[in-house]
Amino acid sequence: MILVIDVGNTRLKWAWLTSTGLSDQQAILHRGAKPGMWRAALFESGQKPTRVLCSNVAGLKMAKTLSRLAKKTFRVEVEIITAAAEFQGLTNGYLNPNLLGSDRWLALIGAWTKARSALCVVDVGTAVKVDSVDAAGRHLGGLIVPGIHMMREALMSKTSDIAEAAEHSTPSMAGVLANNTLGAVSRGAVFALAGLADRTAEVIEQNTGLQPKLFITGGDACMITGTMRTKSEIVPDLVLQGLAVIAAQPR
């Protein structure tokens, strides 16, 4: 049994890989949460993995903590996965392949394994990451923008009139557009990211001649798909699926 872990900026997600496949994703907040909560959830389940593979974008301190706890609890070394120049026909498009975020690389591996065609991954989390691949498996590059909550927080903390009006708004999501400032800020962030996903898919099709398969992942994935024009597939555990693909390879 193999434990695969995806440590994002805000949440920690994990699943168990067995002979029957990957279990359902589990998740817990780690940012701003008491460490004991996520440590108990992950390391006190009673299950004992033979390997632990991890994608970590939460910094060196988190990596050291996971490594220490895995050694103490499971007696195994954590395998921190980073981006590579190539994997099973998928080619990293970054000028320095090592600088592509591990979560972005693993999401691409998960998507490429599923589609083997032109594709686009939109990871809607604390930050929103967009990455695309052509039909030959060449990574075309990506985009990074603030996520829904970060956009809202920026407007609330960096403005006076908007923040004050939002504070006194009557909460309502009626209508196509918003009829109050709080709703305008919330809906504006959703529309911005839905438009980003739609426009990226259009640009890929214009440049490759193929309509890409669009995968939406991340904790806020469901918040934008209802506003998008482009047909997409929500895959909540795409990073974990990428880790499972790597874990299945001969060592």
Short mmCIF file of C-alpha atoms in Angstrom, two decimals:
data_model
loop_
_atom_site.label_atom_id
_atom_site.label_comp_id
_atom_site.label_asym_id
_atom_site.label_seq_id
_atom_site.Cartn_x
_atom_site.Cartn_y
_atom_site.Cartn_z
CA MET A 1 0.00 0.00 0.00
CA ILE A 2 1.31 3.42 -1.00
CA LEU A 3 0.35 6.77 0.50
CA VAL A 4 0.26 9.70 -1.94
CA ILE A 5 0.11 13.25 -0.56
CA ASP A 6 -0.59 16.58 -2.25
CA VAL A 7 0.34 19.54 -0.05
CA GLY A 8 -1.09 22.72 -1.52
CA ASN A 9 -0.91 26.28 -0.29
CA THR A 10 -3.98 25.87 1.91
CA ARG A 11 -5.09 22.24 1.99
CA LEU A 12 -3.40 18.88 2.39
CA LYS A 13 -4.89 16.09 0.27
CA TRP A 14 -4.07 12.40 0.33
CA ALA A 15 -5.17 8.97 -0.91
CA TRP A 16 -4.07 5.34 -0.67
CA LEU A 17 -2.89 3.38 -3.69
CA THR A 18 -3.56 -0.37 -3.47
CA SER A 19 -3.78 -3.26 -5.90
CA THR A 20 -7.39 -2.22 -6.61
CA GLY A 21 -6.50 1.38 -7.47
CA LEU A 22 -6.53 4.81 -5.85
CA SER A 23 -8.84 5.46 -2.93
CA ASP A 24 -11.06 8.54 -2.72
CA GLN A 25 -9.23 11.77 -1.99
CA GLN A 26 -9.31 13.06 1.57
CA ALA A 27 -8.47 16.63 2.49
CA ILE A 28 -7.88 18.88 5.48
CA LEU A 29 -6.82 22.49 5.96
CA HIS A 30 -3.23 22.97 7.08
CA ARG A 31 -2.75 26.70 6.56
CA GLY A 32 -3.72 28.49 9.74
CA ALA A 33 -4.82 25.22 11.34
CA LYS A 34 -3.38 23.58 14.43
CA PRO A 35 -0.69 21.12 13.25
CA GLY A 36 -2.09 18.37 15.44
CA MET A 37 -5.30 18.23 13.39
CA TRP A 38 -3.78 17.35 10.03
CA ARG A 39 -1.05 15.24 11.61
CA ALA A 40 -3.63 13.08 13.35
CA ALA A 41 -5.71 12.73 10.19
CA LEU A 42 -2.74 11.65 8.10
CA PHE A 43 -0.55 9.69 10.50
CA GLU A 44 -2.96 8.18 13.02
CA SER A 45 -5.31 6.32 10.69
CA GLY A 46 -3.82 2.95 11.60
CA GLN A 47 -2.77 2.25 8.01
CA LYS A 48 0.91 1.55 7.30
CA PRO A 49 2.23 2.36 3.81
CA THR A 50 5.27 0.76 2.24
CA ARG A 51 6.01 3.99 0.36
CA VAL A 52 5.03 7.66 0.70
CA LEU A 53 5.10 9.94 -2.36
CA CYS A 54 4.48 13.64 -1.95
CA SER A 55 3.99 16.82 -3.95
CA ASN A 56 4.68 19.83 -1.74
CA VAL A 57 4.28 23.52 -2.59
CA ALA A 58 3.98 24.61 1.06
CA GLY A 59 7.67 25.16 1.69
CA LEU A 60 10.70 23.50 3.24
CA LYS A 61 9.32 23.48 6.79
CA MET A 62 6.34 21.38 5.71
CA ALA A 63 8.60 19.00 3.77
CA LYS A 64 10.80 18.48 6.85
CA THR A 65 7.77 17.91 9.07
CA LEU A 66 6.30 15.30 6.73
CA SER A 67 9.65 13.56 6.43
CA ARG A 68 10.10 13.43 10.20
CA LEU A 69 6.60 12.13 10.86
CA ALA A 70 6.78 9.48 8.11
CA LYS A 71 10.06 8.16 9.51
CA LYS A 72 8.70 8.12 13.05
CA THR A 73 5.26 6.65 12.27
CA PHE A 74 5.74 4.52 9.16
CA ARG A 75 9.52 3.88 9.15
CA VAL A 76 9.74 5.02 5.52
CA GLU A 77 11.36 7.94 3.71
CA VAL A 78 9.07 10.44 2.02
CA GLU A 79 9.72 10.65 -1.72
CA ILE A 80 9.31 14.32 -2.61
CA ILE A 81 8.41 14.43 -6.31
CA THR A 82 9.61 17.36 -8.40
CA ALA A 83 9.18 18.22 -12.07
CA ALA A 84 11.36 16.45 -14.62
CA ALA A 85 12.26 17.22 -18.24
CA GLU A 86 10.18 14.31 -19.55
CA PHE A 87 7.87 11.52 -18.43
CA GLN A 88 6.30 8.86 -20.65
CA GLY A 89 6.03 11.06 -23.73
CA LEU A 90 5.14 14.21 -21.79
CA THR A 91 7.76 16.94 -22.28
CA ASN A 92 8.22 19.78 -19.83
CA GLY A 93 8.09 23.13 -21.65
CA TYR A 94 9.81 25.26 -18.99
CA LEU A 95 13.20 26.76 -19.86
CA ASN A 96 14.37 25.30 -16.55
CA PRO A 97 12.20 22.18 -16.09
CA ASN A 98 12.99 21.95 -12.37
CA LEU A 99 11.25 25.28 -11.73
CA LEU A 100 7.83 24.06 -12.84
CA GLY A 101 5.75 23.47 -9.70
CA SER A 102 5.45 19.83 -8.75
CA ASP A 103 1.67 20.13 -8.47
CA ARG A 104 1.43 21.49 -12.01
CA TRP A 105 3.70 18.75 -13.39
CA LEU A 106 1.83 15.97 -11.60
CA ALA A 107 -1.56 17.31 -12.71
CA LEU A 108 -0.26 17.24 -16.29
CA ILE A 109 0.93 13.65 -15.83
CA GLY A 110 -2.50 12.68 -14.50
CA ALA A 111 -4.27 14.44 -17.36
CA TRP A 112 -1.90 13.15 -20.05
CA THR A 113 -2.32 9.58 -18.80
CA LYS A 114 -6.11 9.97 -19.09
CA ALA A 115 -6.28 11.81 -22.43
CA ARG A 116 -3.11 11.26 -24.52
CA SER A 117 -4.24 14.22 -26.63
CA ALA A 118 -4.19 18.01 -26.64
CA LEU A 119 -5.30 19.12 -23.19
CA CYS A 120 -5.52 21.94 -20.72
CA VAL A 121 -5.45 21.70 -16.93
CA VAL A 122 -6.95 24.47 -14.79
CA ASP A 123 -6.15 24.05 -11.09
CA VAL A 124 -8.49 26.34 -9.12
CA GLY A 125 -7.04 26.74 -5.65
CA THR A 126 -5.43 29.48 -3.57
CA ALA A 127 -3.62 30.34 -6.79
CA VAL A 128 -5.03 29.30 -10.15
CA LYS A 129 -2.59 27.47 -12.42
CA VAL A 130 -3.27 26.82 -16.09
CA ASP A 131 -1.11 24.43 -18.12
CA SER A 132 -1.53 23.05 -21.61
CA VAL A 133 -0.12 20.19 -23.68
CA ASP A 134 -0.39 19.56 -27.41
CA ALA A 135 -1.26 16.23 -29.02
CA ALA A 136 2.42 15.23 -29.12
CA GLY A 137 2.77 15.67 -25.36
CA ARG A 138 4.68 18.96 -25.55
CA HIS A 139 3.97 21.26 -22.63
CA LEU A 140 3.00 24.60 -24.16
CA GLY A 141 3.54 26.55 -20.95
CA GLY A 142 1.16 27.98 -18.41
CA LEU A 143 -0.40 30.85 -16.52
CA ILE A 144 -0.70 31.68 -12.83
CA VAL A 145 -3.24 34.12 -11.35
CA PRO A 146 -4.76 34.71 -7.90
CA GLY A 147 -7.57 32.37 -6.91
CA ILE A 148 -11.12 33.37 -6.09
CA HIS A 149 -10.53 34.05 -2.39
CA MET A 150 -7.26 35.87 -3.02
CA MET A 151 -8.95 38.15 -5.56
CA ARG A 152 -11.66 38.95 -3.02
CA GLU A 153 -9.14 39.58 -0.24
CA ALA A 154 -7.09 41.90 -2.46
CA LEU A 155 -10.13 44.09 -3.19
CA MET A 156 -11.21 44.12 0.44
CA SER A 157 -7.77 44.98 1.80
CA LYS A 158 -6.48 47.31 -0.93
CA THR A 159 -9.55 49.52 -1.44
CA SER A 160 -11.70 51.68 0.80
CA ASP A 161 -14.95 52.33 -1.08
CA ILE A 162 -15.37 48.74 -2.29
CA ALA A 163 -14.54 47.26 1.09
CA GLU A 164 -16.93 49.60 2.91
CA ALA A 165 -19.75 49.01 0.44
CA ALA A 166 -19.23 45.25 0.64
CA GLU A 167 -19.36 45.39 4.43
CA HIS A 168 -22.80 47.02 4.27
CA SER A 169 -24.12 44.93 1.37
CA THR A 170 -27.24 42.81 1.61
CA PRO A 171 -26.06 39.31 0.61
CA SER A 172 -27.77 38.25 -2.61
CA MET A 173 -26.74 36.26 -5.66
CA ALA A 174 -29.94 36.93 -7.61
CA GLY A 175 -29.71 37.84 -11.27
CA VAL A 176 -27.08 37.24 -13.92
CA LEU A 177 -24.86 39.99 -12.53
CA ALA A 178 -24.73 41.20 -8.94
CA ASN A 179 -27.06 43.74 -7.35
CA ASN A 180 -24.77 44.45 -4.38
CA THR A 181 -21.05 45.09 -3.89
CA LEU A 182 -20.29 41.91 -1.97
CA GLY A 183 -21.91 39.85 -4.71
CA ALA A 184 -20.14 41.88 -7.40
CA VAL A 185 -16.75 41.10 -5.87
CA SER A 186 -17.55 37.39 -5.46
CA ARG A 187 -19.13 36.94 -8.86
CA GLY A 188 -16.45 39.05 -10.55
CA ALA A 189 -13.73 36.67 -9.36
CA VAL A 190 -15.68 33.66 -10.64
CA PHE A 191 -16.33 35.26 -14.04
CA ALA A 192 -12.67 36.27 -14.36
CA LEU A 193 -11.44 32.72 -13.81
CA ALA A 194 -14.13 31.12 -15.96
CA GLY A 195 -13.16 33.53 -18.75
CA LEU A 196 -9.50 32.65 -18.26
CA ALA A 197 -10.25 28.95 -18.69
CA ASP A 198 -12.43 29.53 -21.76
CA ARG A 199 -9.94 31.87 -23.42
CA THR A 200 -7.01 29.53 -22.78
CA ALA A 201 -8.86 26.66 -24.45
CA GLU A 202 -9.61 28.91 -27.44
CA VAL A 203 -5.96 29.98 -27.78
CA ILE A 204 -4.75 26.38 -27.66
CA GLU A 205 -7.20 25.38 -30.37
CA GLN A 206 -6.14 28.35 -32.52
CA ASN A 207 -2.46 27.43 -32.18
CA THR A 208 -2.69 23.65 -32.46
CA GLY A 209 -5.76 23.14 -34.65
CA LEU A 210 -7.21 20.77 -32.04
CA GLN A 211 -9.79 21.41 -29.37
CA PRO A 212 -8.08 20.51 -26.09
CA LYS A 213 -9.57 18.23 -23.49
CA LEU A 214 -10.19 20.56 -20.54
CA PHE A 215 -9.62 19.27 -17.00
CA ILE A 216 -10.62 21.35 -13.97
CA THR A 217 -9.14 20.45 -10.59
CA GLY A 218 -8.52 22.09 -7.22
CA GLY A 219 -10.68 22.92 -4.22
CA ASP A 220 -12.69 25.62 -6.01
CA ALA A 221 -13.14 23.79 -9.32
CA CYS A 222 -16.93 23.58 -8.99
CA MET A 223 -17.19 27.35 -8.51
CA ILE A 224 -16.20 28.22 -12.09
CA THR A 225 -17.50 25.39 -14.27
CA GLY A 226 -21.10 26.57 -14.16
CA THR A 227 -20.04 29.90 -15.68
CA MET A 228 -17.72 28.50 -18.35
CA ARG A 229 -18.71 28.06 -22.00
CA THR A 230 -16.20 25.29 -22.70
CA LYS A 231 -17.07 21.68 -21.95
CA SER A 232 -14.82 20.40 -19.18
CA GLU A 233 -14.28 17.50 -16.81
CA ILE A 234 -13.83 18.04 -13.09
CA VAL A 235 -11.12 15.78 -11.63
CA PRO A 236 -10.65 16.74 -7.96
CA ASP A 237 -7.64 14.47 -7.36
CA LEU A 238 -5.62 15.07 -10.54
CA VAL A 239 -2.34 15.70 -8.67
CA LEU A 240 -2.82 12.51 -6.64
CA GLN A 241 -3.54 10.63 -9.86
CA GLY A 242 -0.23 11.88 -11.22
CA LEU A 243 1.53 10.66 -8.08
CA ALA A 244 -0.17 7.27 -8.47
CA VAL A 245 1.10 7.01 -12.06
CA ILE A 246 4.67 7.64 -10.88
CA ALA A 247 4.28 5.24 -7.96
CA ALA A 248 3.23 2.47 -10.37
CA GLN A 249 6.47 2.72 -12.35
CA PRO A 250 9.24 0.14 -11.75
CA ARG A 251 11.82 1.48 -9.29
#
